[in-house]
Coordinates of C-alpha atoms in Angstrom, one line a residue:
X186 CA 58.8 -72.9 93.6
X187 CA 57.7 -69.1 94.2
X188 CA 60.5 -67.1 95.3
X189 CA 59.4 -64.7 99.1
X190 CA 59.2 -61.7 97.2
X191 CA 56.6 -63.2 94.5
X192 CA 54.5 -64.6 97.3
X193 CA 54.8 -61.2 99.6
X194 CA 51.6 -60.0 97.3
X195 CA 49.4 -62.3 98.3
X196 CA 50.4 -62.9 101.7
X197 CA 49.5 -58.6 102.3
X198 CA 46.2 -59.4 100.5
X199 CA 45.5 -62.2 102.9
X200 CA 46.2 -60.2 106.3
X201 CA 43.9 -57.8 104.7
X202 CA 41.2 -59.7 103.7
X203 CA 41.5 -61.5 107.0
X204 CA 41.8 -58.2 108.9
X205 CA 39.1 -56.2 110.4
X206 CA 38.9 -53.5 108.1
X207 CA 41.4 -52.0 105.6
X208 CA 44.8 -51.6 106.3
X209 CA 46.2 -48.8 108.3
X210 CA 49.8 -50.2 108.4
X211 CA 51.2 -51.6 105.6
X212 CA 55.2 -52.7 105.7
X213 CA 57.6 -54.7 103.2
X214 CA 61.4 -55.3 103.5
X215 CA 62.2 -52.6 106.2
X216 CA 65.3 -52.0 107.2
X217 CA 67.2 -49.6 109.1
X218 CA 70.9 -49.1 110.6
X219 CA 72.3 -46.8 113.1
X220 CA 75.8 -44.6 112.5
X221 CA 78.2 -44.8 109.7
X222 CA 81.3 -46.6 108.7
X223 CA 83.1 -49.1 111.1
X224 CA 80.3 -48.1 113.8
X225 CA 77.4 -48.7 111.3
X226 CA 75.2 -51.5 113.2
X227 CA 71.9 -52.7 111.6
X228 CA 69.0 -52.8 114.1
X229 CA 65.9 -54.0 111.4
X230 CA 66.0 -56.5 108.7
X231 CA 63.6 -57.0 105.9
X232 CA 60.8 -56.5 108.2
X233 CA 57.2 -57.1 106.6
X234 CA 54.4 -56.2 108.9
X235 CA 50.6 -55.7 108.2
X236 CA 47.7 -54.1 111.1
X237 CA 44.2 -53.7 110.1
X238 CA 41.9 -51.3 111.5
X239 CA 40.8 -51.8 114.8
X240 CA 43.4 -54.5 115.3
X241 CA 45.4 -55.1 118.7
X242 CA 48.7 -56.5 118.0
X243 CA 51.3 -57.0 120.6
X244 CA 55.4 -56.6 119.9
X245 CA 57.0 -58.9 122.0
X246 CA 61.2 -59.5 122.3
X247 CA 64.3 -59.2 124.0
X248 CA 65.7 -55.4 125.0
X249 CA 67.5 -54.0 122.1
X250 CA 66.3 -55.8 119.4
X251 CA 64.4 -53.1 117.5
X252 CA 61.1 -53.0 118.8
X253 CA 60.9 -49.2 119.6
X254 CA 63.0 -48.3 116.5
X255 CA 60.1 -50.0 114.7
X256 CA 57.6 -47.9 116.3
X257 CA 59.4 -44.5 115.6
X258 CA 59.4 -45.6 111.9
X259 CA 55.7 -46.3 112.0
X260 CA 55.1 -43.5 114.0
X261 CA 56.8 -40.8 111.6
X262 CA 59.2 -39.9 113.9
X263 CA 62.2 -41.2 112.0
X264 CA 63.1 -41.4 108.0
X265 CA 62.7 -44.7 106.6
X266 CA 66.4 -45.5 104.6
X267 CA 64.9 -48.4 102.9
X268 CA 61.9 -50.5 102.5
X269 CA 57.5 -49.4 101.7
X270 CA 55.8 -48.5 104.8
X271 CA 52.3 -47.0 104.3
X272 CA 50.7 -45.6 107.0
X273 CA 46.9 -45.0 105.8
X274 CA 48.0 -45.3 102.8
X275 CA 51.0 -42.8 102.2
X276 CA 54.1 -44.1 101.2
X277 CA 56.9 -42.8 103.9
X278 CA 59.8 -43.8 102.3
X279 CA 61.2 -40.6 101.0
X280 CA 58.2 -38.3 102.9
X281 CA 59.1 -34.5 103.2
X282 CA 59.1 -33.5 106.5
X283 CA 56.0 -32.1 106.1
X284 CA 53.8 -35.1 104.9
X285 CA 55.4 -36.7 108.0
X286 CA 53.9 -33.8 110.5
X287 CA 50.7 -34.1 109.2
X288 CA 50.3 -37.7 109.3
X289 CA 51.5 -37.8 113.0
X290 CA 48.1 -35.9 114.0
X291 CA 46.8 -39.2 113.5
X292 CA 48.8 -40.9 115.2
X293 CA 48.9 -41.5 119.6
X294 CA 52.1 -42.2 120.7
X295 CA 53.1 -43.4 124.2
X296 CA 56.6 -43.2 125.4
X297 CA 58.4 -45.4 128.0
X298 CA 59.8 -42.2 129.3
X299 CA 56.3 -40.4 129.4
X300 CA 57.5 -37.0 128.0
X301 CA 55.3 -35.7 129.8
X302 CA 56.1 -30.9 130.1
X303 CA 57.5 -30.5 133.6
X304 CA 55.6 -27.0 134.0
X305 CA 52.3 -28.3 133.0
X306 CA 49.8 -30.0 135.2
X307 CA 48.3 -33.8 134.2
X308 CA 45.7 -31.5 133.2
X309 CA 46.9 -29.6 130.8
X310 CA 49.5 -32.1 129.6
X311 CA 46.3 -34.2 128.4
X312 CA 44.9 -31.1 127.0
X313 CA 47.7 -31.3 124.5
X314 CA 46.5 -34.3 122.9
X315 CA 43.1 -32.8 122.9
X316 CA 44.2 -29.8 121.2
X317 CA 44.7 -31.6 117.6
X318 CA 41.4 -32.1 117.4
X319 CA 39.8 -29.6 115.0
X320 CA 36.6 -27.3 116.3
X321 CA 37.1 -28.0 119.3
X322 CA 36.9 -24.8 121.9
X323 CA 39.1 -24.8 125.2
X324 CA 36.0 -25.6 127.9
X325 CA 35.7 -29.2 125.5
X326 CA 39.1 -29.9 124.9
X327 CA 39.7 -28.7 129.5
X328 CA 36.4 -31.5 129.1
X329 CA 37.7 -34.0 127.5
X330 CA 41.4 -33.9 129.2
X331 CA 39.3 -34.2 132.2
X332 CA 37.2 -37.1 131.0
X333 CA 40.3 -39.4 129.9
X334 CA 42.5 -38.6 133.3
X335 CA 38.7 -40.3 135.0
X336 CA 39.3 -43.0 132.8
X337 CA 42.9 -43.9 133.9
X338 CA 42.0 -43.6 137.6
X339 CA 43.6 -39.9 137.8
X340 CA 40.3 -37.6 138.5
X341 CA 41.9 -36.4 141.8
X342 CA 45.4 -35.5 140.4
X343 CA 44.4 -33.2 138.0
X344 CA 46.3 -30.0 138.7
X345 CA 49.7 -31.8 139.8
X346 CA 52.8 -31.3 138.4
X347 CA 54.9 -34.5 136.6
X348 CA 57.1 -34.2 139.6
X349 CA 54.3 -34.8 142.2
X350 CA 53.3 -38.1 140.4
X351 CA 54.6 -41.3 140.8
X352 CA 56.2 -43.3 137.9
X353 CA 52.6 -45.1 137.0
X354 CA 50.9 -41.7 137.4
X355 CA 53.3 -40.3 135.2
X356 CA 52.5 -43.1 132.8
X357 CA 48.9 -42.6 132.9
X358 CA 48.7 -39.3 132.3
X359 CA 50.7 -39.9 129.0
X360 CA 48.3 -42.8 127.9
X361 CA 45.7 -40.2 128.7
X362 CA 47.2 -37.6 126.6
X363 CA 47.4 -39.8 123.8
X364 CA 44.4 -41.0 123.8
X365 CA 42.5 -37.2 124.1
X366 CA 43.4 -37.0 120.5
X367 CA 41.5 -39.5 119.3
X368 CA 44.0 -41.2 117.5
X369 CA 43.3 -43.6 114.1
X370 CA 46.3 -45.8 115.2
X371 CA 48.5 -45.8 118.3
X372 CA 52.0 -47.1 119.1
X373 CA 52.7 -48.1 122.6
X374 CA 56.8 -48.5 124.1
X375 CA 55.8 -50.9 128.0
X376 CA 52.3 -48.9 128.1
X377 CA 51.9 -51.1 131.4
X378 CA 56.0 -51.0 132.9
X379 CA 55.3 -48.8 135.6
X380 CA 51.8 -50.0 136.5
X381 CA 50.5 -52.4 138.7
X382 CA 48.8 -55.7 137.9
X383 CA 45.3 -54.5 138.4
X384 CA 45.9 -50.4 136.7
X385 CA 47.6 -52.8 133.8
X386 CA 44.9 -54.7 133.1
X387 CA 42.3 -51.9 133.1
X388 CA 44.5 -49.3 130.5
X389 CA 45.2 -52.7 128.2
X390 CA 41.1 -52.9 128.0
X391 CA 40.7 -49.6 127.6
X392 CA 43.1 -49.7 124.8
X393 CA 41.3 -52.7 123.4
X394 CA 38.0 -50.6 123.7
X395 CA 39.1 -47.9 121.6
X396 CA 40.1 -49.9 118.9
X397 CA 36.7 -52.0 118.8
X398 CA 34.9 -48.5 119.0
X399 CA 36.7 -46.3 117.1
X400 CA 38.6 -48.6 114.7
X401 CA 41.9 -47.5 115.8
X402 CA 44.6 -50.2 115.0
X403 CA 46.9 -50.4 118.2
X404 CA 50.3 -52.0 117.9
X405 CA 51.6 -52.4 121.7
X406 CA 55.5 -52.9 122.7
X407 CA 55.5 -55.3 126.2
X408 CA 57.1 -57.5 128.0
X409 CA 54.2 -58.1 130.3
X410 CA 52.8 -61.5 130.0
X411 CA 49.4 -60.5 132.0
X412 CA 48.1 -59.0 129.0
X413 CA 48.8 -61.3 125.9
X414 CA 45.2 -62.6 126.1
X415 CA 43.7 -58.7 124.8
X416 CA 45.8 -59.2 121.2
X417 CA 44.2 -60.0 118.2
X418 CA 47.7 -61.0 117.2
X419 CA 51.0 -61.6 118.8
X420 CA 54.3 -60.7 116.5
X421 CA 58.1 -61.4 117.8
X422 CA 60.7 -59.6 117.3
X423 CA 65.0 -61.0 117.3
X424 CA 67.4 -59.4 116.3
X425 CA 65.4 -56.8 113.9
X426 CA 63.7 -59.9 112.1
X427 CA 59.8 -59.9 112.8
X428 CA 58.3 -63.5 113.3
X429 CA 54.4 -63.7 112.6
X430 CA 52.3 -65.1 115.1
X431 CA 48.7 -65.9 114.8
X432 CA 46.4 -66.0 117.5

């Protein structure tokens, strides 16, 4: 009988050729721990995850498990310590600092905690995102920042601060921001926590819209069960093991 990592070959060539497009994420045997010593703790184990371009894929599982540490890895925001994880293509285990900046202009990121700049207004917060975009002069990208914060139902909010907006608002404005940059693959910690049922629905299509129109491969941390039905695929995550799911 084939051992698991003789068969991990052609189960990465089937999620491809089964996939929408070619791969944009591309991981085998991650793992990752937190401190040293008697307080070293192990938060993912031999993880093996595949998204295809222009793929939804939600992240479900329990708080604490290693759903956001996952995205950070994917996202370039962390060192990988051990295991392959290609993001379009380029190997991150042992990326200089510098491959890892570069590759993270194609990435969106949303954050559970917004991090969104206190002395900027949703308007120019948004800009930000729009800024990566090459040739692009400051009436498009003032354009474009205006055109996303219409899409998430914040046209009238424009030149607030973070601290006039409500949580949701807040929470908007970041999906906003990460999407004004066009992004080739977003990551998503609770896009829809601070959102009502109705505003959840409508940012989880609009999320699901980018990726049919623009072939950007989302992967999408929740807990919501409203929103299940957008995925393409739904993956589990306990205690840092990944469980497949196809939908």
């Amino acid at each position: 009988m084939p051992c698991a990592d003789s068969l991990m070959p052609i189960l990465r060539r089937f999620f491809k050729a089964m996939g929408k497009g070619p791969l944009t994420v591309d991981i085998h045997a991650l793992s990752h721990w937190y401190g040293k010593g008697s307080t070293c703790r192990q938060v993912l184990q031999g993880v093996d995850l595949q998204i295809s371009a222009g793929e939804v894929v939600l992240l479900t599982g329990p708080s604490g498990c290693g759903k956001t540490t996952l995205l950070t890895l994917i996202g370039a925001l962390r060192k990988v310590q051990e295991g392959d994880v290609e993001v379009f293509g380029e190997q991150l285990l042992g990326a200089a600092r510098g491959q890892r900046q570069r590759l993270r202009r194609r990435i969106g990121m949303i954050f559970q905690g917004h991090n969104l700049l206190r002395c900027l207004t949703a308007e120019q917060n948004v800009q930000m995102g729009a800024d990566l975009l090459p040739n692009l002069g400051y009436r498009a990208r003032r354009d474009q920042a205006r055109e996303w914060l219409r899409s998430v139902g914040l046209e009238d909010e424009l030149g607030k601060l973070p601290h006039d907006l409500s949580g949701g608002q807040k929470q908007r404005v970041a999906i906003a921001r990460a999407l004004a940059a066009k992004p080739q693959l977003l990551l998503a910690d609770e896009p829809t926590a601070a959102l009502d049922s109705g505003t959840g629905r409508e940012v989880v299509e609009l999320l699901k819209r980018l990726a049919r129109e623009q072939s950007c491969s989302v992967l999408m941390v929740t807990h919501d069960p409203r929103i299940l039905d957008v995925a393409d695929r739904l993956v589990r995550m306990e205690d840092g093991r990944l469980y497949q799911t196809i939908s």
